[in-house]
GROMACS .gro file of C-alpha atoms in nm:
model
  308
    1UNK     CA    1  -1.934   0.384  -1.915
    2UNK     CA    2  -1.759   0.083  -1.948
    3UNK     CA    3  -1.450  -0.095  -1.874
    4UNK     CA    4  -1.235  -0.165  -2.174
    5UNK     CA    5  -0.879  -0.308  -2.246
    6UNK     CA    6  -0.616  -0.035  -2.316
    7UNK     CA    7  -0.830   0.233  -2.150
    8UNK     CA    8  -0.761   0.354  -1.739
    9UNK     CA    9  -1.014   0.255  -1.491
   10UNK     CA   10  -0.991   0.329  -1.081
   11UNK     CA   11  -1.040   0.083  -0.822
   12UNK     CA   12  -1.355   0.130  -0.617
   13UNK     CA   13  -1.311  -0.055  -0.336
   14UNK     CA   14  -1.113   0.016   0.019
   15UNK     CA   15  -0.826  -0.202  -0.092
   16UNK     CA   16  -0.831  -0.428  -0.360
   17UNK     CA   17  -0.569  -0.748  -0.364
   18UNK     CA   18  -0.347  -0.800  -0.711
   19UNK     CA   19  -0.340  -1.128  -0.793
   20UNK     CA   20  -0.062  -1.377  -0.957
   21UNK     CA   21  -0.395  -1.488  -1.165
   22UNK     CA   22  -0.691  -1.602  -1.094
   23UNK     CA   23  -0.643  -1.945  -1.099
   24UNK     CA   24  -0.363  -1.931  -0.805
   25UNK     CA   25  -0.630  -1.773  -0.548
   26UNK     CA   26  -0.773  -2.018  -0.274
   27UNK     CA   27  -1.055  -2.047  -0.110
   28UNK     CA   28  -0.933  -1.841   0.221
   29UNK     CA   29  -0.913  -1.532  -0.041
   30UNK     CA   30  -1.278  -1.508  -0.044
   31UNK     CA   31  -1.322  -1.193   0.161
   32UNK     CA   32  -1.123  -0.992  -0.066
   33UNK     CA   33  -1.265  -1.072  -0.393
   34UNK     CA   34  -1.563  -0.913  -0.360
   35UNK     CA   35  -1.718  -0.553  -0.397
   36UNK     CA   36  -1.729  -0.544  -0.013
   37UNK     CA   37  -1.338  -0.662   0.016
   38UNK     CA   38  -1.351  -0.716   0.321
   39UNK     CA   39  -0.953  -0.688   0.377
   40UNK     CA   40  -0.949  -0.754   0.765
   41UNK     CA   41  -1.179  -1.042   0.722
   42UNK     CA   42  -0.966  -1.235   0.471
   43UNK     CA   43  -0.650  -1.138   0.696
   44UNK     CA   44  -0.778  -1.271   1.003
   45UNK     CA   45  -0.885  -1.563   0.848
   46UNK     CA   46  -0.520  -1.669   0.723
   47UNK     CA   47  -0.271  -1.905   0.889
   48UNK     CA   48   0.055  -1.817   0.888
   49UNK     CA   49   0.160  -1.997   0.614
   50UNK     CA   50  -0.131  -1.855   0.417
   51UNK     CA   51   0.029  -1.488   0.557
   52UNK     CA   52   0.334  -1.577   0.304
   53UNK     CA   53   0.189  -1.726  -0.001
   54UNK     CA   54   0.298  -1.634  -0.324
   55UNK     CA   55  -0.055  -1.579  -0.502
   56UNK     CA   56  -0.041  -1.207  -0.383
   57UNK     CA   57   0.148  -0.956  -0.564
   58UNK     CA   58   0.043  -0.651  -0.415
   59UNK     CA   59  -0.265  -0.429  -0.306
   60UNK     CA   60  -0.425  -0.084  -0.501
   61UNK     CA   61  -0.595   0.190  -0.230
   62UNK     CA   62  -0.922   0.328  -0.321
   63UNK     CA   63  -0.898   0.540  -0.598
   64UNK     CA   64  -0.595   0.382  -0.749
   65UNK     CA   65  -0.525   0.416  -1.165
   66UNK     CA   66  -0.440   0.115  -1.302
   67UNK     CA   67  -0.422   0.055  -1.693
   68UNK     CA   68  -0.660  -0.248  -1.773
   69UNK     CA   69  -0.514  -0.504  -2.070
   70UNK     CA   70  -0.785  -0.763  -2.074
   71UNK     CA   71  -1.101  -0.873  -1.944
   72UNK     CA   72  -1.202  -1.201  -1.913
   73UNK     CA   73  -1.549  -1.342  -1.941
   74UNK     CA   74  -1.545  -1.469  -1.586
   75UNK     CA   75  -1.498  -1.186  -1.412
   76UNK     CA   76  -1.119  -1.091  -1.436
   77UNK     CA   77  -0.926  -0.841  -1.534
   78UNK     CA   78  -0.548  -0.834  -1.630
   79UNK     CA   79  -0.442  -0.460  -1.520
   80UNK     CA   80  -0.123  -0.280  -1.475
   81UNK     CA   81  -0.089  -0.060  -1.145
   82UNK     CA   82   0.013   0.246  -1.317
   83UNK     CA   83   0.097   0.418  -0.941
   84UNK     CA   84   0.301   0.123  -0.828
   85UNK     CA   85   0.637   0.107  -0.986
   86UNK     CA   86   0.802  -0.176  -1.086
   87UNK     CA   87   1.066  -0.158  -1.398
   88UNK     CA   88   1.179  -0.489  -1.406
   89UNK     CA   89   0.831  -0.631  -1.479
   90UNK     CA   90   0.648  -0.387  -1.662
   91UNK     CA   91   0.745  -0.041  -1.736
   92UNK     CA   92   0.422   0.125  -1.694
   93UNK     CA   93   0.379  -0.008  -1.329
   94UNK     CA   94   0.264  -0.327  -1.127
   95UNK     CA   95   0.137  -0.608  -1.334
   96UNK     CA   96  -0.138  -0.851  -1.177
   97UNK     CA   97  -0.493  -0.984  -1.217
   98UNK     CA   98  -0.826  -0.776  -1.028
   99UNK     CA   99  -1.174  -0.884  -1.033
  100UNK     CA  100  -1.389  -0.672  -1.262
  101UNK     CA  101  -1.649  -0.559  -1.018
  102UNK     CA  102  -1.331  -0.411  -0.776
  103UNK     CA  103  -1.319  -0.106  -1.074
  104UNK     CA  104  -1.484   0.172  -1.207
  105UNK     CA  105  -1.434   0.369  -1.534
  106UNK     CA  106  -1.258   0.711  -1.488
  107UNK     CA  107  -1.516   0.941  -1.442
  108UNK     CA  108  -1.392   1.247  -1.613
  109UNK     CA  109  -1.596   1.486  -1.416
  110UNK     CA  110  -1.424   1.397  -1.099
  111UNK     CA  111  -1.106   1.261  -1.214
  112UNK     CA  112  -0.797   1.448  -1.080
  113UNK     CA  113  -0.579   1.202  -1.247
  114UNK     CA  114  -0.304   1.187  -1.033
  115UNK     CA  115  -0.346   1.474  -0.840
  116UNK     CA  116  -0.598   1.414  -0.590
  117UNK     CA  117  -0.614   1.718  -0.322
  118UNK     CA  118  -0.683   1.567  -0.003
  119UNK     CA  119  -0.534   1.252   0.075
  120UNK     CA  120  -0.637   1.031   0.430
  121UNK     CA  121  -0.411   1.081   0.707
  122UNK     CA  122  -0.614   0.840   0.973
  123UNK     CA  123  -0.454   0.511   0.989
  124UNK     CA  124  -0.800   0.317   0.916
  125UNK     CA  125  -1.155   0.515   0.813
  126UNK     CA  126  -1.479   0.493   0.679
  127UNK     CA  127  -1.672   0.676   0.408
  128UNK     CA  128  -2.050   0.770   0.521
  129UNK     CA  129  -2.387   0.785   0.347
  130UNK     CA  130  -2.406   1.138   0.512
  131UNK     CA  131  -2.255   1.295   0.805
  132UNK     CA  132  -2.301   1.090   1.124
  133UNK     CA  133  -2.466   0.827   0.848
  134UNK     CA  134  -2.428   0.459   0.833
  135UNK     CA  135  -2.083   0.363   0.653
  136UNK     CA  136  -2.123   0.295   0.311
  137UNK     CA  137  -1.713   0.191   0.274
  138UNK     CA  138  -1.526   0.061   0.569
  139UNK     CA  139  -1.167   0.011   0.556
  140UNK     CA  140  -1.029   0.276   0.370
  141UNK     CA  141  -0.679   0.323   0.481
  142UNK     CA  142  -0.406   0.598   0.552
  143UNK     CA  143  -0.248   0.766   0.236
  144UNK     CA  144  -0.599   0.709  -0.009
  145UNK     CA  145  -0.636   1.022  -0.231
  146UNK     CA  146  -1.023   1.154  -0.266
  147UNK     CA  147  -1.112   1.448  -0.443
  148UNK     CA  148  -1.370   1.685  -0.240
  149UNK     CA  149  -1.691   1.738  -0.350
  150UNK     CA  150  -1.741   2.017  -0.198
  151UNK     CA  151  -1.701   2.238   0.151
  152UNK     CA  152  -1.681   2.039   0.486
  153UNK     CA  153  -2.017   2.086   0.683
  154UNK     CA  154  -2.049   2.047   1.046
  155UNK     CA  155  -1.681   1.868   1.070
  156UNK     CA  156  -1.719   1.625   0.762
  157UNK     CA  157  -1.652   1.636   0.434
  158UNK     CA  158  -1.788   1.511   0.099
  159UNK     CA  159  -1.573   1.320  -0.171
  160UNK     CA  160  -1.627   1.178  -0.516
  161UNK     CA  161  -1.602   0.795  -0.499
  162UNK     CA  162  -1.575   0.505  -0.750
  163UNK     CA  163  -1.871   0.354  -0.822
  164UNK     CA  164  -2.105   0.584  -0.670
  165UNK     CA  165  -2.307   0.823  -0.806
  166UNK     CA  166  -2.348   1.057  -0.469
  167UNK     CA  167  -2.067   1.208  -0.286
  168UNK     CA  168  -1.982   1.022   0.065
  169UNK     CA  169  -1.855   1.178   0.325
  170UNK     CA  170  -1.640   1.105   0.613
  171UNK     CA  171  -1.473   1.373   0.925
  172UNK     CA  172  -1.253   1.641   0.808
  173UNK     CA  173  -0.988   1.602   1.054
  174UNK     CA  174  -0.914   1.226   0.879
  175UNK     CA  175  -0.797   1.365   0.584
  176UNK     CA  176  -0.499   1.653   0.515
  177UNK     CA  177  -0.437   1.866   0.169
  178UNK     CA  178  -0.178   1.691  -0.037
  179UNK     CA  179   0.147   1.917  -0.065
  180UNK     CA  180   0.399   1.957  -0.341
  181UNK     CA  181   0.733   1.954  -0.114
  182UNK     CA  182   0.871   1.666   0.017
  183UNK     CA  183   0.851   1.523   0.338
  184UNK     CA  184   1.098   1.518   0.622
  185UNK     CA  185   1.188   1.158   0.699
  186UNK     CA  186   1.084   1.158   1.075
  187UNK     CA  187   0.717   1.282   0.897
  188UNK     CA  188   0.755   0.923   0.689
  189UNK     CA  189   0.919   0.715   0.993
  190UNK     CA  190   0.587   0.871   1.218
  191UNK     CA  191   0.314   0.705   0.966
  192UNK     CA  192   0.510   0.367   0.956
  193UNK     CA  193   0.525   0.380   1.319
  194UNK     CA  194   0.134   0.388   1.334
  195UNK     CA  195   0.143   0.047   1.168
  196UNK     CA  196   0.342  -0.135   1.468
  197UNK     CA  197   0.192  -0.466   1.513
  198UNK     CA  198   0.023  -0.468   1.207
  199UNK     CA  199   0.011  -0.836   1.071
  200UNK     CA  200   0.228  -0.956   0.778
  201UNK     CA  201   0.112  -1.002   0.439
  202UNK     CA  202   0.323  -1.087   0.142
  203UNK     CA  203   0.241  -0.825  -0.136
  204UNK     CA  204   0.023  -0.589   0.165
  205UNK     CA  205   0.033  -0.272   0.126
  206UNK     CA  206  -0.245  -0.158   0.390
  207UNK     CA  207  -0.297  -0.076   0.726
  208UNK     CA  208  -0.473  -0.413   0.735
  209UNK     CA  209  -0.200  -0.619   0.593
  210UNK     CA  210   0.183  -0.529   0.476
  211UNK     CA  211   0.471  -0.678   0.380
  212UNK     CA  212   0.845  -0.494   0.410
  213UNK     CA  213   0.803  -0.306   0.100
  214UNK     CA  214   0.500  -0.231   0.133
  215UNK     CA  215   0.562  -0.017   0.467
  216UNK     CA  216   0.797   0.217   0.320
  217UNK     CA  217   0.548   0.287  -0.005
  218UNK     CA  218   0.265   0.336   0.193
  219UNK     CA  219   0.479   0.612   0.459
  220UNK     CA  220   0.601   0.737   0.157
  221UNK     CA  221   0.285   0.785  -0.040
  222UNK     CA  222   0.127   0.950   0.155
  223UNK     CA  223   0.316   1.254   0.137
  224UNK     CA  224   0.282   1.217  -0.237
  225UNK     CA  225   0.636   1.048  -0.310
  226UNK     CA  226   0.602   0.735  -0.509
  227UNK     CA  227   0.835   0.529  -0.463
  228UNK     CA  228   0.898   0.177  -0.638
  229UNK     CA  229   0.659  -0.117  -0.479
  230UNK     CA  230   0.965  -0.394  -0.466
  231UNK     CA  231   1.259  -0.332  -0.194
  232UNK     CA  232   1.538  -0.400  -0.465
  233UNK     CA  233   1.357  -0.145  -0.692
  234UNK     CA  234   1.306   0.085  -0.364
  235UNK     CA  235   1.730   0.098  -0.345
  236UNK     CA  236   1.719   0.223  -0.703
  237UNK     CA  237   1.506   0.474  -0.651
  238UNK     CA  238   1.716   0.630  -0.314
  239UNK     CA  239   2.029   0.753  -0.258
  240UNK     CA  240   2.314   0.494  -0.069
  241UNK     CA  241   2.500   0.628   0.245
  242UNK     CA  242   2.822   0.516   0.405
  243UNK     CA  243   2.714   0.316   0.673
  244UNK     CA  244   2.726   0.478   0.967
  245UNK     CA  245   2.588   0.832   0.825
  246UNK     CA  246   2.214   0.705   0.822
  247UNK     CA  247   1.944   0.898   1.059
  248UNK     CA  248   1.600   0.805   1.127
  249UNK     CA  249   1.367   0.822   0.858
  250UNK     CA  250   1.695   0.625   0.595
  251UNK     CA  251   1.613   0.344   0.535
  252UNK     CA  252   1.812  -0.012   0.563
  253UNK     CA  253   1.852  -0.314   0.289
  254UNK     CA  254   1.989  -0.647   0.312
  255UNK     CA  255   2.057  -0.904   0.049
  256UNK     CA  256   2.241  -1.261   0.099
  257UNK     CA  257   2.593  -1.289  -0.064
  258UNK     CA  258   2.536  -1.303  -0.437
  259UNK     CA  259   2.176  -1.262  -0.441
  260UNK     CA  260   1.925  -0.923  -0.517
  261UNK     CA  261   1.794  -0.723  -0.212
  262UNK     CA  262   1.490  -0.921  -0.034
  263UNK     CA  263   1.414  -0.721   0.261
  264UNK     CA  264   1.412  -0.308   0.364
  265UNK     CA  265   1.347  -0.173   0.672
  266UNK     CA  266   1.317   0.227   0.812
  267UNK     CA  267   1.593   0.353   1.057
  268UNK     CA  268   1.440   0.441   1.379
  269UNK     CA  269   1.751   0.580   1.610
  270UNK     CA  270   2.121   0.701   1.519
  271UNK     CA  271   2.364   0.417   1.488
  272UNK     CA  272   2.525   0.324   1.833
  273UNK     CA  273   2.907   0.372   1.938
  274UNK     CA  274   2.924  -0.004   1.924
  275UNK     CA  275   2.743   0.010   1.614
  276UNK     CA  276   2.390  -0.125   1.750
  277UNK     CA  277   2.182  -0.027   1.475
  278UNK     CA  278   1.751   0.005   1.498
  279UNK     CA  279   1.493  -0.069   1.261
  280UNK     CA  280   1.086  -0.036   1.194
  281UNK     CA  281   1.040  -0.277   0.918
  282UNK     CA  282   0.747  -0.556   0.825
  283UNK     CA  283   0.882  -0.923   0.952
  284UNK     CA  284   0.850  -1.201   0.765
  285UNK     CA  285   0.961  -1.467   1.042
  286UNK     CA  286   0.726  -1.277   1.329
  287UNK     CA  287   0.488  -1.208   1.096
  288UNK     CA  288   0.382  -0.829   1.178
  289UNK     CA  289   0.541  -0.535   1.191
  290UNK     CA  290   0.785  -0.464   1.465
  291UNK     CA  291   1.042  -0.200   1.583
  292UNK     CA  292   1.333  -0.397   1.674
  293UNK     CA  293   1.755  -0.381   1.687
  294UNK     CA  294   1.902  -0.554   1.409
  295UNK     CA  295   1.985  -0.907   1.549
  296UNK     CA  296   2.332  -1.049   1.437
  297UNK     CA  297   2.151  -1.252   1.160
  298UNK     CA  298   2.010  -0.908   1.010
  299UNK     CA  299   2.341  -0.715   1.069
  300UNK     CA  300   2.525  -1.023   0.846
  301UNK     CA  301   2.318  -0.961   0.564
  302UNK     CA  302   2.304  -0.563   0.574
  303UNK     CA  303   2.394  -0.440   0.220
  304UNK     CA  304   2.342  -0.058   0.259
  305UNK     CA  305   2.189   0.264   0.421
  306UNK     CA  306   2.006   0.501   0.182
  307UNK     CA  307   1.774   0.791   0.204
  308UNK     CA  308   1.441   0.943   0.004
   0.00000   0.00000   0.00000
């Protein structure tokens, strides 16, 4: 099988980058254009000016759909992230460039669509050659769906992968079953709060590398609920609250006067008496993520409290 515009294909890699185009990525990028991706590489490699730049428009987890809509002769593909959200650019999802050799053609013996039953609840893993075997795929992250291959043996389990023919396997106790009801918040809040001091990455959306909006997707997603990739989108997609009703879990949005939403960030404690407010969120000026009260600078440009 091959890939081929207008048909679905599934990235095969830990966590594959989506690029503005090919032309805007530097040389720095180099770790994560590869079939290794080496995502921690490439982000401990960047300054932090290069944590910010515009050239990244998001990341796909292994496994991830995406619609492809051309291929290029030098090794690009133009895809739509199908998972990801995002009606103001492109119905259908998350528009952006991937190298070719980052996907796979669905499989339809092992494609759950979708659906995928077991989904990775430890923050960072790796899939195995066999069990206690050298690791085949580093990296893969919290809320990547796999699709068993069959029984757990001896404490690990085997999964279908992208690009490779034989199952892999990694321990049973990293992953969890997927579940059709929704999550309590403070179940959303705890997998965001794994990611404290994780570094900032504009368009991350890994426990590598994340960016504001990023954080509340990936919480999110990993209970199944997919939720818009921007933040503006993100306050579309939930319900408002009057200020002062929010709980941990809600989530907080600011926006300057006259402009769209630019930053989100998760409640972590009941608003104060004096109105001392709390957020978990992905920061842009320290770049990482920290758990912070909402300095006066924040507070001046809070817009709204809504919930999932």
């Amino acid at each position: 099988m091959k890939l081929q515009p207008g048909r679905e294909a599934v990235v095969r890699v830990a966590v594959a980058t989506l690029w503005t185009s090919p032309e805007a990525v530097r040389p720095v990028d180099r770790p994560a254009l590869t079939v290794g991706a080496n995502i921690l590489t490439w982000v401990s490699g960047l300054d932090t000016d290069q944590q910010v730049g515009d050239c990244v428009l998001s990341q796909l987890l292994l496994g991830e759909r995406v619609l492809v809509s051309e291929l290029r002769p030098d090794g690009w593909a133009r895809v739509v992230a199908v998972e990801q959200p995002a009606a103001k650019l492109d119905p259908r999802g998350y528009p952006g460039w991937l190298p070719t050799e980052q996907l796979a053609p669905v499989d339809p013996s092992t494609d759950p669509g979708t659906d995928a039953p077991l989904v990775v609840d430890s923050t960072v893993t790796g899939l195995h050659a066999a069990p206690n075997g050298p690791v085949v795929l580093p990296g893969v992250v919290v809320g990547t769906r796999l699709v068993p291959a069959g029984p757990a043996r001896d404490d690990w389990r085997p999964v279908h992968v992208p690009g490779h023919a034989a199952p892999l396997w990694l321990p049973d106790d990293h992953l969890v079953a997927t579940s059709a009801e929704a999550p309590a918040a403070a179940q959303a809040l705890a997998v965001a709060q794994r990611l404290l001091d994780v570094a900032y990455i504009w368009g991350g959306l890994s426990a590598h590398g994340i960016d504001c909006s990023g954080l509340v997707h990936l919480a999110w997603r990993r209970f199944g609920v997919l939720l818009p990739r921007d933040a503006d989108d993100q306050a579309v997609a939930t319900t408002p609250l009057a200020l002062g009703a929010e709980r941990p879990g809600d989530l907080y949005f600011f926006a300057r006067p006259g402009r769209k939403i630019h930053h989100i960030g998760i409640v972590t404690a009941p608003p104060g008496n004096g109105g001392e407010r709390r957020m978990l969120h992905a920061c842009y000026r320290r770049r990482r993520v920290i758990e912070e009260p909402l300095p006066a600078d924040r507070t001046a440009t809070l817009v709204g409290a809504h919930r999932v």
